Amino acid sequence: MIGLGHTLIPHAADSSFPSDHLTLLWAVAFSFLMHSSSRVAGLALALLGLPVAWARIYLGVHFPLDMVGAAMVGVLSAWLAFREVRMYLPAAYRLTLSVHRSLFRKLIQIGWVRK
């Protein structure tokens, strides 16, 4: 927080680059845009990010460059996740499935939860 300009809402004194709010929103949006079946949702989320970006700048908690950084981090993270999905998804799926089966073993045995 450098105290430049007026801040219209209270904000934590931390690094503002990139915007956490917009990085998350645009990372999800760009991830959806990478898949043909969810492009409409990705476009909607990406467009919803524009008023969020403007509001954060208007309220004085971010600079415009913080929003550009959020877009760059979102695009890069979505692209890396999409590109390397074969490397991490099978292992993550197996781990998640084993945790599910151990947590819900009793319910699976009596037929309340599927394997």
Short mmCIF file of C-alpha atoms in Angstrom, two decimals:
data_model
loop_
_atom_site.label_atom_id
_atom_site.label_comp_id
_atom_site.label_asym_id
_atom_site.label_seq_id
_atom_site.Cartn_x
_atom_site.Cartn_y
_atom_site.Cartn_z
CA MET A 1 0.00 0.00 0.00
CA ILE A 2 1.69 3.15 -1.16
CA GLY A 3 -1.03 5.59 -0.19
CA LEU A 4 -1.44 6.97 -3.70
CA GLY A 5 -4.91 8.37 -4.37
CA HIS A 6 -8.08 7.64 -2.44
CA THR A 7 -9.08 4.16 -1.36
CA LEU A 8 -12.85 3.92 -1.13
CA ILE A 9 -12.94 0.65 0.83
CA PRO A 10 -10.66 -0.78 3.51
CA HIS A 11 -8.12 -3.16 2.05
CA ALA A 12 -5.38 -5.32 3.54
CA ALA A 13 -1.91 -3.85 3.24
CA ASP A 14 -0.43 -6.50 0.95
CA SER A 15 1.00 -6.73 -2.53
CA SER A 16 -1.62 -5.85 -5.10
CA PHE A 17 0.12 -7.44 -8.10
CA PRO A 18 -1.62 -9.38 -9.55
CA SER A 19 -5.19 -9.02 -8.34
CA ASP A 20 -6.15 -12.17 -6.43
CA HIS A 21 -9.84 -11.78 -7.26
CA LEU A 22 -9.28 -11.42 -10.97
CA THR A 23 -6.53 -14.03 -11.19
CA LEU A 24 -8.88 -16.69 -9.84
CA LEU A 25 -11.82 -15.57 -11.98
CA TRP A 26 -9.84 -15.38 -15.20
CA ALA A 27 -7.89 -18.60 -14.55
CA VAL A 28 -11.21 -20.45 -14.32
CA ALA A 29 -12.59 -18.57 -17.34
CA PHE A 30 -9.54 -19.31 -19.50
CA SER A 31 -9.59 -22.94 -18.37
CA PHE A 32 -13.18 -23.19 -19.60
CA LEU A 33 -12.22 -21.48 -22.85
CA MET A 34 -9.62 -24.21 -23.53
CA HIS A 35 -12.39 -26.83 -23.85
CA SER A 36 -14.88 -26.67 -26.69
CA SER A 37 -17.76 -27.92 -24.53
CA SER A 38 -17.47 -25.08 -22.00
CA ARG A 39 -16.46 -22.12 -24.16
CA VAL A 40 -19.71 -20.23 -23.60
CA ALA A 41 -19.28 -20.41 -19.83
CA GLY A 42 -15.64 -19.38 -20.20
CA LEU A 43 -16.55 -16.39 -22.31
CA ALA A 44 -19.24 -15.36 -19.84
CA LEU A 45 -16.80 -15.58 -16.92
CA ALA A 46 -14.11 -13.71 -18.84
CA LEU A 47 -16.57 -10.92 -19.64
CA LEU A 48 -17.72 -10.81 -16.01
CA GLY A 49 -14.11 -10.20 -15.09
CA LEU A 50 -14.10 -6.85 -16.88
CA PRO A 51 -16.47 -5.06 -14.46
CA VAL A 52 -14.63 -6.73 -11.56
CA ALA A 53 -11.36 -5.31 -12.87
CA TRP A 54 -12.86 -1.86 -13.33
CA ALA A 55 -14.42 -1.90 -9.86
CA ARG A 56 -11.14 -2.87 -8.18
CA ILE A 57 -9.36 -0.01 -9.98
CA TYR A 58 -12.16 2.47 -9.28
CA LEU A 59 -12.21 1.60 -5.58
CA GLY A 60 -8.51 2.38 -5.42
CA VAL A 61 -7.26 -1.03 -4.31
CA HIS A 62 -5.51 -1.91 -7.60
CA PHE A 63 -3.68 -0.35 -10.49
CA PRO A 64 -4.54 -1.22 -14.12
CA LEU A 65 -1.27 -3.16 -14.42
CA ASP A 66 -2.48 -5.44 -11.61
CA MET A 67 -5.36 -6.47 -13.87
CA VAL A 68 -3.05 -7.11 -16.81
CA GLY A 69 -0.91 -9.27 -14.54
CA ALA A 70 -3.99 -11.19 -13.41
CA ALA A 71 -4.93 -11.89 -17.02
CA MET A 72 -1.41 -13.05 -17.84
CA VAL A 73 -1.20 -15.34 -14.79
CA GLY A 74 -4.70 -16.70 -15.53
CA VAL A 75 -3.89 -17.47 -19.16
CA LEU A 76 -0.54 -19.04 -18.32
CA SER A 77 -1.91 -21.22 -15.52
CA ALA A 78 -4.88 -22.37 -17.63
CA TRP A 79 -2.60 -23.17 -20.56
CA LEU A 80 -0.12 -25.10 -18.39
CA ALA A 81 -2.91 -27.06 -16.71
CA PHE A 82 -4.47 -27.89 -20.09
CA ARG A 83 -1.13 -28.81 -21.66
CA GLU A 84 0.07 -31.05 -18.81
CA VAL A 85 -3.25 -32.71 -17.94
CA ARG A 86 -1.97 -36.18 -18.92
CA MET A 87 0.84 -35.83 -16.40
CA TYR A 88 -1.14 -35.02 -13.23
CA LEU A 89 -4.78 -36.02 -13.81
CA PRO A 90 -4.47 -39.83 -13.67
CA ALA A 91 -2.46 -39.71 -10.43
CA ALA A 92 -4.80 -37.12 -8.87
CA TYR A 93 -7.82 -39.20 -9.92
CA ARG A 94 -6.40 -42.39 -8.39
CA LEU A 95 -5.58 -40.57 -5.16
CA THR A 96 -9.03 -38.99 -4.96
CA LEU A 97 -10.72 -42.30 -5.70
CA SER A 98 -8.77 -44.11 -2.99
CA VAL A 99 -9.63 -41.40 -0.43
CA HIS A 100 -13.30 -41.60 -1.47
CA ARG A 101 -13.35 -45.37 -1.14
CA SER A 102 -11.72 -45.32 2.28
CA LEU A 103 -13.94 -42.53 3.64
CA PHE A 104 -17.19 -44.02 2.35
CA ARG A 105 -16.36 -47.74 2.62
CA LYS A 106 -19.31 -48.55 4.89
CA LEU A 107 -21.79 -46.57 2.79
CA ILE A 108 -20.49 -48.19 -0.39
CA GLN A 109 -20.90 -51.67 1.13
CA ILE A 110 -24.54 -51.06 2.01
CA GLY A 111 -25.22 -49.48 -1.39
CA TRP A 112 -25.83 -45.88 -0.35
CA VAL A 113 -22.81 -44.54 -2.24
CA ARG A 114 -21.42 -45.74 -5.56
CA LYS A 115 -17.88 -46.99 -6.00
#
